[in-house]
Amino acid sequence: DSYAPISAPLPLLVRGLPSNNKQSAQPPDSQSSAYGGTLYGEGWSFLIPDLVCDVENGLLWKLHLDLEAIAASTSDAPLILEFLQRRKSDPSMVKTLSLAIVRTIILERRPITMVAKAMDVVLDSYSRLMKMGGGLPAVRRTSEQNQQPGVQPGVNPDSASGDGNRPVQSNSEVEHGIANLAEHVDRTLLNTSSDSDDIIDASGASDAPDRKPQVLGQDSRPLASGTSTQHGSHVASVAVSPSEMFESVFVLVEDEMMADPAYLISIIMEFLRSVSRAGLKAPPNLFVMMTTLLARSNRYPEIALFVSNKILEPSKELAMQLMELGQQHSPTRKLGVDMLRERGLHHDYVTALLQDGYHLEALRYARKYKVITVQPVLFLEKAVAINSAQNLAAMLSFFSEFTPTFKTTSDYGRYRHILSEMI
């Protein structure tokens, strides 16, 4: 049947409209007869990007690629992603398909090299968009929001945390470090083979010949029906940011791969390599996820290795996660506490020292960096808990000088009374 959608080399949906009143006056059967059922004619003129003018039969065709059928027609994920990332029409569908393909090959546990190449394709496309000035204004705003979640405009997050002078590690150094440390990831536990060669169930592609094409006539959909899609491309992009990859791929596959965290850890390592190679920034929550997966497998030495070599990028979120995981592994908690100090997060660092019982060290640190946000009562409670009159007296004296209004509070009178009873 020559009217069936073309299935090779590309699945197509073909629609058309009569180009003159004489042709439109003919009934549908006459139109089909006049057209002759020819899929291609010598008199066809192709108008880029998607129009075909059939002068002989007086018809105008609009070609629309069936992207879902194309995606289902091959198991070569990197190849189909390269194709999708070049599409300009229907960017929302392209982005959804791209994310679904990456998500599917991870769930199917395809070879790590294939998944890595697929992620390279997606992130390289986004990197090119950013190098061209961020593309569209809406894309630039989305990118900035994704890269700096929760940060107010015009505020330097590092400066706000007292870490503005921290040297920035180059992408080449990060990539080199990842390459050197990749061998430490135990891939003997990985099952990278897959019995499935399909990205998506190809039943849709096999059923393509059974689809009935639209008959040309008065009920045909106008060519202007694609206007909204084309117009949408002005406010959207097919490019996928690292944050979108995290939210739409890694977050969704994490729960389904609880039984095999080793494979997902290796995929995240490859993703970090791809991000560094493309000159982009990975979302902080991805490092938190990777740390959790490593701890779930009792791979605490690797956590220390990745932290010391900056494979896990320091952040407040990561430090807090390390401290939480440290409840089962004390050296890991120390990594988190040290990260708070290195990041200049003075309030959180002093609070962590108090939680660990280092109240004198916390007091010295608070005096050195003038940390006035920690309540004096937290220090005083620690001194009372260890029943040390000397420490309690020292702290009362310190806060009386450090915080002049402290003597006017009820806490001062209460702990002075406790000190007198201890003496």
Tab-separated table of C-alpha atoms in Angstrom:
chain	number	residue	atom	x	y	z
A	1	ASP	CA	0.000	0.000	0.000
A	2	SER	CA	1.730	3.150	-1.188
A	3	TYR	CA	-0.343	5.244	1.220
A	4	ALA	CA	1.156	3.573	4.302
A	5	PRO	CA	3.566	5.720	6.350
A	6	ILE	CA	7.181	5.364	5.262
A	7	SER	CA	9.026	3.117	7.724
A	8	ALA	CA	12.487	3.316	6.190
A	9	PRO	CA	14.748	5.120	6.378
A	10	LEU	CA	12.585	7.354	8.614
A	11	PRO	CA	9.013	6.885	9.872
A	12	LEU	CA	6.890	9.730	8.534
A	13	LEU	CA	3.400	11.040	8.973
A	14	VAL	CA	2.239	12.696	5.745
A	15	ARG	CA	-0.501	15.307	5.515
A	16	GLY	CA	-1.518	17.629	2.725
A	17	LEU	CA	-4.008	20.205	1.467
A	18	PRO	CA	-5.279	21.079	-2.000
A	19	SER	CA	-3.513	24.159	-3.308
A	20	ASN	CA	-6.434	25.539	-5.400
A	21	ASN	CA	-10.215	25.762	-5.379
A	22	LYS	CA	-10.591	23.469	-8.358
A	23	GLN	CA	-8.775	20.650	-6.618
A	24	SER	CA	-10.674	21.189	-3.366
A	25	ALA	CA	-13.972	20.984	-5.218
A	26	GLN	CA	-13.217	17.375	-6.161
A	27	PRO	CA	-14.446	14.614	-3.832
A	28	PRO	CA	-11.843	12.731	-1.791
A	29	ASP	CA	-11.937	9.693	-4.116
A	30	SER	CA	-11.259	11.890	-7.138
A	31	GLN	CA	-8.363	13.518	-5.326
A	32	SER	CA	-6.828	10.162	-4.475
A	33	SER	CA	-7.298	9.027	-8.074
A	34	ALA	CA	-5.746	12.217	-9.425
A	35	TYR	CA	-2.813	11.789	-7.103
A	36	GLY	CA	-2.322	8.266	-8.378
A	37	GLY	CA	-1.001	6.860	-5.117
A	38	THR	CA	2.536	7.990	-5.936
A	39	LEU	CA	4.769	8.575	-2.953
A	40	TYR	CA	7.276	10.489	-5.021
A	41	GLY	CA	7.008	12.319	-8.305
A	42	GLU	CA	9.443	13.993	-10.666
A	43	GLY	CA	7.598	17.271	-10.320
A	44	TRP	CA	7.982	17.511	-6.564
A	45	SER	CA	9.635	20.655	-5.195
A	46	PHE	CA	10.996	20.431	-1.658
A	47	LEU	CA	10.680	23.579	0.437
A	48	ILE	CA	12.952	23.425	3.463
A	49	PRO	CA	12.337	22.349	6.114
A	50	ASP	CA	9.130	20.345	5.770
A	51	LEU	CA	7.009	21.334	2.756
A	52	VAL	CA	6.636	19.536	-0.582
A	53	CYS	CA	4.909	21.139	-3.563
A	54	ASP	CA	3.443	18.685	-6.109
A	55	VAL	CA	2.913	20.928	-9.127
A	56	GLU	CA	1.512	18.199	-11.386
A	57	ASN	CA	-1.325	17.274	-9.028
A	58	GLY	CA	-1.729	20.701	-7.458
A	59	LEU	CA	-1.002	19.470	-3.945
A	60	LEU	CA	1.022	20.854	-1.066
A	61	TRP	CA	2.397	18.371	1.446
A	62	LYS	CA	3.698	18.963	4.942
A	63	LEU	CA	6.067	16.303	6.271
A	64	HIS	CA	6.159	15.569	9.969
A	65	LEU	CA	8.746	13.196	11.449
A	66	ASP	CA	7.307	10.694	13.897
A	67	LEU	CA	10.040	11.088	16.517
A	68	GLU	CA	8.645	8.416	18.817
A	69	ALA	CA	8.637	5.868	15.998
A	70	ILE	CA	12.168	6.857	15.038
A	71	ALA	CA	13.333	6.452	18.640
A	72	ALA	CA	11.739	2.996	18.750
A	73	SER	CA	13.309	1.927	15.463
A	74	THR	CA	16.899	1.614	16.719
A	75	SER	CA	18.754	0.400	19.782
A	76	ASP	CA	21.710	2.723	19.148
A	77	ALA	CA	20.984	5.237	21.902
A	78	PRO	CA	23.870	7.667	21.202
A	79	LEU	CA	22.954	7.799	17.512
A	80	ILE	CA	19.277	8.515	18.094
A	81	LEU	CA	20.154	11.127	20.726
A	82	GLU	CA	22.416	12.912	18.247
A	83	PHE	CA	19.492	12.959	15.821
A	84	LEU	CA	17.013	14.230	18.405
A	85	GLN	CA	19.306	16.982	19.645
A	86	ARG	CA	19.362	18.450	16.127
A	87	ARG	CA	15.575	18.750	15.946
A	88	LYS	CA	14.104	22.235	16.254
A	89	SER	CA	10.398	21.477	16.126
A	90	ASP	CA	8.482	20.310	19.193
A	91	PRO	CA	11.351	20.852	21.664
A	92	SER	CA	9.273	19.625	24.586
A	93	MET	CA	8.776	16.201	22.990
A	94	VAL	CA	12.439	16.009	21.981
A	95	LYS	CA	13.578	16.741	25.523
A	96	THR	CA	11.137	14.212	26.973
A	97	LEU	CA	12.281	11.529	24.523
A	98	SER	CA	15.954	12.251	25.187
A	99	LEU	CA	15.512	11.927	28.942
A	100	ALA	CA	13.427	8.771	28.528
A	101	ILE	CA	16.105	7.159	26.351
A	102	VAL	CA	18.888	7.857	28.861
A	103	ARG	CA	16.689	6.644	31.698
A	104	THR	CA	15.781	3.450	29.838
A	105	ILE	CA	19.320	2.396	28.929
A	106	ILE	CA	20.336	2.839	32.572
A	107	LEU	CA	17.423	0.741	33.838
A	108	GLU	CA	18.261	-1.915	31.243
A	109	ARG	CA	21.844	-1.892	32.550
A	110	ARG	CA	23.355	-1.321	29.144
A	111	PRO	CA	27.176	-1.311	28.934
A	112	ILE	CA	28.668	1.636	30.767
A	113	THR	CA	30.497	2.782	27.638
A	114	MET	CA	27.195	3.138	25.768
A	115	VAL	CA	25.555	5.068	28.592
A	116	ALA	CA	28.604	7.321	28.874
A	117	LYS	CA	28.512	8.115	25.157
A	118	ALA	CA	24.793	8.877	25.347
A	119	MET	CA	25.355	11.302	28.227
A	120	ASP	CA	28.217	12.921	26.292
A	121	VAL	CA	25.847	13.625	23.411
A	122	VAL	CA	23.206	15.232	25.625
A	123	LEU	CA	25.596	17.349	27.677
A	124	ASP	CA	27.649	18.453	24.664
A	125	SER	CA	24.453	19.771	23.104
A	126	TYR	CA	23.666	21.780	26.233
A	127	SER	CA	27.261	23.033	26.446
A	128	ARG	CA	27.120	24.319	22.865
A	129	LEU	CA	23.905	26.165	23.670
A	130	MET	CA	25.527	27.846	26.672
A	131	LYS	CA	28.633	28.804	24.678
A	132	MET	CA	26.405	30.539	22.143
A	133	GLY	CA	25.266	32.912	24.862
A	134	GLY	CA	22.768	30.632	26.517
A	135	GLY	CA	20.552	30.604	23.454
A	136	LEU	CA	17.183	32.076	24.315
A	137	PRO	CA	16.592	34.347	27.324
A	138	ALA	CA	14.244	31.784	28.877
A	139	VAL	CA	16.915	29.095	28.532
A	140	ARG	CA	19.506	31.339	30.178
A	141	ARG	CA	17.221	32.031	33.118
A	142	THR	CA	16.453	28.335	33.534
A	143	SER	CA	20.146	27.489	33.383
A	144	GLU	CA	21.028	30.047	36.037
A	145	GLN	CA	18.269	28.798	38.328
A	146	ASN	CA	19.373	25.186	37.869
A	147	GLN	CA	23.021	25.930	38.508
A	148	GLN	CA	22.384	28.035	41.646
A	149	PRO	CA	19.256	26.752	43.392
A	150	GLY	CA	17.973	28.970	46.155
A	151	VAL	CA	20.527	31.754	45.584
A	152	GLN	CA	19.205	35.285	45.375
A	153	PRO	CA	20.253	37.323	42.310
A	154	GLY	CA	23.412	39.321	42.750
A	155	VAL	CA	24.623	37.335	45.761
A	156	ASN	CA	27.835	35.349	45.616
A	157	PRO	CA	27.143	32.140	47.571
A	158	ASP	CA	30.826	31.567	48.301
A	159	SER	CA	31.276	35.121	49.579
A	160	ALA	CA	28.202	34.749	51.755
A	161	SER	CA	29.677	31.651	53.342
A	162	GLY	CA	33.078	33.236	53.878
A	163	ASP	CA	34.683	31.092	51.213
A	164	GLY	CA	35.115	33.621	48.446
A	165	ASN	CA	38.882	33.161	48.214
A	166	ARG	CA	38.772	29.412	47.761
A	167	PRO	CA	40.636	28.502	44.539
A	168	VAL	CA	38.525	27.063	41.756
A	169	GLN	CA	39.662	23.735	40.405
A	170	SER	CA	39.887	23.571	36.625
A	171	ASN	CA	37.758	21.167	34.631
A	172	SER	CA	40.839	19.434	33.268
A	173	GLU	CA	42.047	18.681	36.793
A	174	VAL	CA	38.674	17.263	37.775
A	175	GLU	CA	38.511	15.122	34.642
A	176	HIS	CA	42.053	13.878	35.236
A	177	GLY	CA	41.216	13.037	38.823
A	178	ILE	CA	38.121	11.119	37.791
A	179	ALA	CA	40.107	9.131	35.248
A	180	ASN	CA	42.749	8.213	37.822
A	181	LEU	CA	40.206	7.217	40.437
A	182	ALA	CA	37.873	5.315	38.155
A	183	GLU	CA	39.899	2.153	38.656
A	184	HIS	CA	39.032	2.269	42.353
A	185	VAL	CA	35.394	1.673	41.558
A	186	ASP	CA	34.814	-2.036	41.896
A	187	ARG	CA	33.213	-2.961	38.599
A	188	THR	CA	33.482	-6.683	39.189
A	189	LEU	CA	30.052	-6.500	40.787
A	190	LEU	CA	28.512	-4.853	37.776
A	191	ASN	CA	26.231	-6.618	35.403
A	192	THR	CA	26.646	-4.525	32.279
A	193	SER	CA	25.175	-7.011	29.861
A	194	SER	CA	21.588	-6.830	28.764
A	195	ASP	CA	19.401	-9.305	26.963
A	196	SER	CA	17.374	-6.490	25.476
A	197	ASP	CA	18.493	-4.596	22.414
A	198	ASP	CA	15.576	-2.194	22.293
A	199	ILE	CA	15.435	1.226	23.908
A	200	ILE	CA	11.679	1.356	23.727
A	201	ASP	CA	9.165	-1.327	22.887
A	202	ALA	CA	9.359	-1.435	19.111
A	203	SER	CA	5.833	-2.700	18.730
A	204	GLY	CA	4.821	0.794	17.714
A	205	ALA	CA	7.272	0.673	14.824
A	206	SER	CA	6.164	-2.783	13.675
A	207	ASP	CA	2.559	-1.643	13.633
A	208	ALA	CA	3.372	1.374	11.463
A	209	PRO	CA	2.290	-0.261	8.166
A	210	ASP	CA	-1.161	-0.885	9.664
A	211	ARG	CA	-1.789	2.805	10.212
A	212	LYS	CA	-4.158	4.443	7.784
A	213	PRO	CA	-3.034	7.737	6.276
A	214	GLN	CA	-5.277	10.743	6.199
A	215	VAL	CA	-7.279	11.153	3.026
A	216	LEU	CA	-6.811	14.439	1.274
A	217	GLY	CA	-9.890	16.578	1.278
A	218	GLN	CA	-11.950	19.125	3.069
A	219	ASP	CA	-11.514	17.401	6.445
A	220	SER	CA	-7.737	17.445	6.281
A	221	ARG	CA	-6.030	19.304	9.107
A	222	PRO	CA	-4.750	22.720	8.003
A	223	LEU	CA	-1.051	23.232	7.545
A	224	ALA	CA	-1.224	25.968	10.164
A	225	SER	CA	-1.782	23.272	12.787
A	226	GLY	CA	1.944	23.136	13.325
A	227	THR	CA	2.142	26.823	14.088
A	228	SER	CA	1.882	26.391	17.836
A	229	THR	CA	4.723	23.871	17.802
A	230	GLN	CA	6.941	26.139	15.784
A	231	HIS	CA	6.060	29.080	17.969
A	232	GLY	CA	6.861	27.029	21.073
A	233	SER	CA	10.430	26.637	19.879
A	234	HIS	CA	10.929	30.323	20.562
A	235	VAL	CA	10.545	29.804	24.299
A	236	ALA	CA	11.945	26.295	24.758
A	237	SER	CA	15.010	24.295	23.843
A	238	VAL	CA	15.788	20.645	23.215
A	239	ALA	CA	18.999	20.938	25.263
A	240	VAL	CA	19.032	19.071	28.583
A	241	SER	CA	20.862	20.648	31.527
A	242	PRO	CA	22.751	18.657	34.202
A	243	SER	CA	20.051	19.576	36.723
A	244	GLU	CA	17.340	18.212	34.433
A	245	MET	CA	19.362	15.034	34.001
A	246	PHE	CA	19.532	14.669	37.771
A	247	GLU	CA	15.840	15.323	38.382
A	248	SER	CA	14.459	13.340	35.425
A	249	VAL	CA	16.969	10.490	35.250
A	250	PHE	CA	18.984	9.797	38.395
A	251	VAL	CA	16.269	10.595	40.932
A	252	LEU	CA	13.803	8.346	39.093
A	253	VAL	CA	16.146	5.388	38.594
A	254	GLU	CA	17.608	5.436	42.115
A	255	ASP	CA	14.659	3.675	43.757
A	256	GLU	CA	14.510	1.041	41.017
A	257	MET	CA	18.214	0.219	41.380
A	258	MET	CA	18.376	-0.111	45.150
A	259	ALA	CA	19.522	-3.717	44.812
A	260	ASP	CA	22.463	-2.836	42.561
A	261	PRO	CA	23.992	0.488	43.647
A	262	ALA	CA	27.398	-0.406	42.157
A	263	TYR	CA	26.156	0.009	38.587
A	264	LEU	CA	24.492	3.346	39.332
A	265	ILE	CA	27.654	4.592	41.064
A	266	SER	CA	29.648	3.833	37.925
A	267	ILE	CA	27.068	5.653	35.796
A	268	ILE	CA	27.261	8.711	38.063
A	269	MET	CA	31.055	8.650	37.760
A	270	GLU	CA	30.723	8.708	33.980
A	271	PHE	CA	28.178	11.505	34.238
A	272	LEU	CA	30.605	13.579	36.316
A	273	ARG	CA	33.272	12.968	33.687
A	274	SER	CA	30.875	14.098	30.955
A	275	VAL	CA	29.909	17.209	32.926
A	276	SER	CA	33.554	18.129	33.457
A	277	ARG	CA	34.395	17.455	29.822
A	278	ALA	CA	31.578	19.751	28.684
A	279	GLY	CA	32.676	22.510	31.062
A	280	LEU	CA	29.460	22.382	33.084
A	281	LYS	CA	28.637	22.183	36.780
A	282	ALA	CA	27.050	19.144	38.385
A	283	PRO	CA	24.120	19.728	40.771
A	284	PRO	CA	25.179	19.439	44.450
A	285	ASN	CA	22.468	16.881	45.205
A	286	LEU	CA	24.106	14.455	42.780
A	287	PHE	CA	27.157	14.261	45.069
A	288	VAL	CA	24.831	13.653	47.996
A	289	MET	CA	23.200	10.783	46.104
A	290	MET	CA	26.550	9.249	45.193
A	291	THR	CA	27.735	9.434	48.804
A	292	THR	CA	24.554	7.711	49.967
A	293	LEU	CA	24.995	4.928	47.412
A	294	LEU	CA	28.613	4.378	48.459
A	295	ALA	CA	27.643	4.235	52.132
A	296	ARG	CA	24.837	1.804	51.330
A	297	SER	CA	27.493	-0.533	49.934
A	298	ASN	CA	29.800	0.074	52.944
A	299	ARG	CA	32.366	1.693	50.653
A	300	TYR	CA	33.421	4.339	53.150
A	301	PRO	CA	37.114	4.354	52.112
A	302	GLU	CA	36.041	5.404	48.611
A	303	ILE	CA	34.010	8.254	50.077
A	304	ALA	CA	37.142	9.545	51.805
A	305	LEU	CA	39.125	9.092	48.592
A	306	PHE	CA	36.606	10.985	46.474
A	307	VAL	CA	36.298	13.793	49.032
A	308	SER	CA	40.058	14.272	49.362
A	309	ASN	CA	40.488	14.384	45.587
A	310	LYS	CA	37.525	16.764	45.090
A	311	ILE	CA	35.645	14.246	42.961
A	312	LEU	CA	32.806	14.904	45.379
A	313	GLU	CA	32.583	18.690	45.175
A	314	PRO	CA	32.436	20.304	48.637
A	315	SER	CA	29.131	21.910	49.583
A	316	LYS	CA	26.951	22.409	52.627
A	317	GLU	CA	24.531	19.739	51.390
A	318	LEU	CA	27.326	17.183	51.039
A	319	ALA	CA	28.819	18.085	54.424
A	320	MET	CA	25.478	17.569	56.155
A	321	GLN	CA	25.014	14.225	54.411
A	322	LEU	CA	28.498	13.080	55.451
A	323	MET	CA	27.723	14.006	59.047
A	324	GLU	CA	24.477	12.047	58.924
A	325	LEU	CA	26.197	9.002	57.438
A	326	GLY	CA	28.853	9.388	60.115
A	327	GLN	CA	26.431	8.057	62.701
A	328	GLN	CA	27.475	4.606	61.475
A	329	HIS	CA	31.068	5.544	60.558
A	330	SER	CA	32.784	8.219	62.658
A	331	PRO	CA	35.598	9.038	60.155
A	332	THR	CA	32.921	9.950	57.614
A	333	ARG	CA	31.334	12.367	60.086
A	334	LYS	CA	34.714	14.022	60.571
A	335	LEU	CA	34.920	14.510	56.800
A	336	GLY	CA	31.649	16.413	56.948
A	337	VAL	CA	32.705	18.552	59.915
A	338	ASP	CA	36.012	19.426	58.243
A	339	MET	CA	34.152	20.335	55.052
A	340	LEU	CA	32.025	22.826	56.996
A	341	ARG	CA	35.181	24.488	58.291
A	342	GLU	CA	36.815	24.561	54.850
A	343	ARG	CA	33.707	26.124	53.334
A	344	GLY	CA	33.692	28.823	56.012
A	345	LEU	CA	30.274	27.809	57.319
A	346	HIS	CA	31.077	29.063	60.817
A	347	HIS	CA	27.678	28.665	62.453
A	348	ASP	CA	27.225	25.082	61.249
A	349	TYR	CA	30.804	24.182	62.188
A	350	VAL	CA	30.440	25.493	65.756
A	351	THR	CA	27.124	23.668	66.113
A	352	ALA	CA	28.740	20.430	64.909
A	353	LEU	CA	31.586	20.791	67.427
A	354	LEU	CA	29.070	21.253	70.225
A	355	GLN	CA	27.130	18.179	69.110
A	356	ASP	CA	30.345	16.151	69.223
A	357	GLY	CA	31.221	17.434	72.715
A	358	TYR	CA	34.096	19.712	71.746
A	359	HIS	CA	32.655	22.732	73.531
A	360	LEU	CA	35.983	24.385	74.375
A	361	GLU	CA	37.193	24.094	70.798
A	362	ALA	CA	33.843	25.470	69.647
A	363	LEU	CA	34.239	28.378	72.073
A	364	ARG	CA	37.715	29.221	70.783
A	365	TYR	CA	36.513	29.032	67.185
A	366	ALA	CA	33.501	31.256	67.915
A	367	ARG	CA	35.760	33.853	69.544
A	368	LYS	CA	38.289	33.752	66.693
A	369	TYR	CA	35.716	34.171	63.908
A	370	LYS	CA	33.197	36.209	65.948
A	371	VAL	CA	30.389	33.706	65.509
A	372	ILE	CA	27.540	35.449	67.302
A	373	THR	CA	24.725	33.400	65.771
A	374	VAL	CA	25.136	30.409	68.109
A	375	GLN	CA	23.098	30.756	71.293
A	376	PRO	CA	25.242	30.929	74.490
A	377	VAL	CA	22.880	28.501	76.205
A	378	LEU	CA	24.156	25.697	73.950
A	379	PHE	CA	27.676	26.153	75.335
A	380	LEU	CA	26.482	26.486	78.926
A	381	GLU	CA	24.409	23.305	78.708
A	382	LYS	CA	27.495	21.356	77.615
A	383	ALA	CA	29.489	22.654	80.587
A	384	VAL	CA	26.722	21.663	83.000
A	385	ALA	CA	26.395	18.244	81.340
A	386	ILE	CA	30.024	17.373	82.113
A	387	ASN	CA	29.681	18.887	85.621
A	388	SER	CA	32.657	21.213	85.142
A	389	ALA	CA	32.453	24.356	87.276
A	390	GLN	CA	35.682	25.662	85.755
A	391	ASN	CA	34.346	25.413	82.193
A	392	LEU	CA	31.012	26.917	83.185
A	393	ALA	CA	32.730	29.876	84.859
A	394	ALA	CA	34.948	30.434	81.830
A	395	MET	CA	31.962	30.398	79.488
A	396	LEU	CA	29.933	32.798	81.630
A	397	SER	CA	32.880	35.179	81.687
A	398	PHE	CA	33.419	34.864	77.935
A	399	PHE	CA	29.816	35.524	76.935
A	400	SER	CA	29.560	38.422	79.388
A	401	GLU	CA	32.351	40.129	77.424
A	402	PHE	CA	31.580	38.743	73.953
A	403	THR	CA	27.850	39.515	74.125
A	404	PRO	CA	27.229	42.591	76.292
A	405	THR	CA	23.476	41.974	76.429
A	406	PHE	CA	23.990	38.464	77.797
A	407	LYS	CA	24.010	39.700	81.433
A	408	THR	CA	20.488	41.016	81.015
A	409	THR	CA	19.073	37.643	79.971
A	410	SER	CA	17.420	35.076	82.217
A	411	ASP	CA	19.974	32.471	81.107
A	412	TYR	CA	22.778	34.439	82.762
A	413	GLY	CA	21.046	34.485	86.143
A	414	ARG	CA	20.055	30.831	85.930
A	415	TYR	CA	23.540	29.562	85.094
A	416	ARG	CA	25.151	31.879	87.687
A	417	HIS	CA	22.936	30.174	90.232
A	418	ILE	CA	23.948	26.729	88.939
A	419	LEU	CA	27.632	27.734	89.133
A	420	SER	CA	27.268	28.855	92.749
A	421	GLU	CA	25.738	25.492	93.645
A	422	MET	CA	28.539	23.603	91.869
A	423	ILE	CA	31.168	25.536	93.802
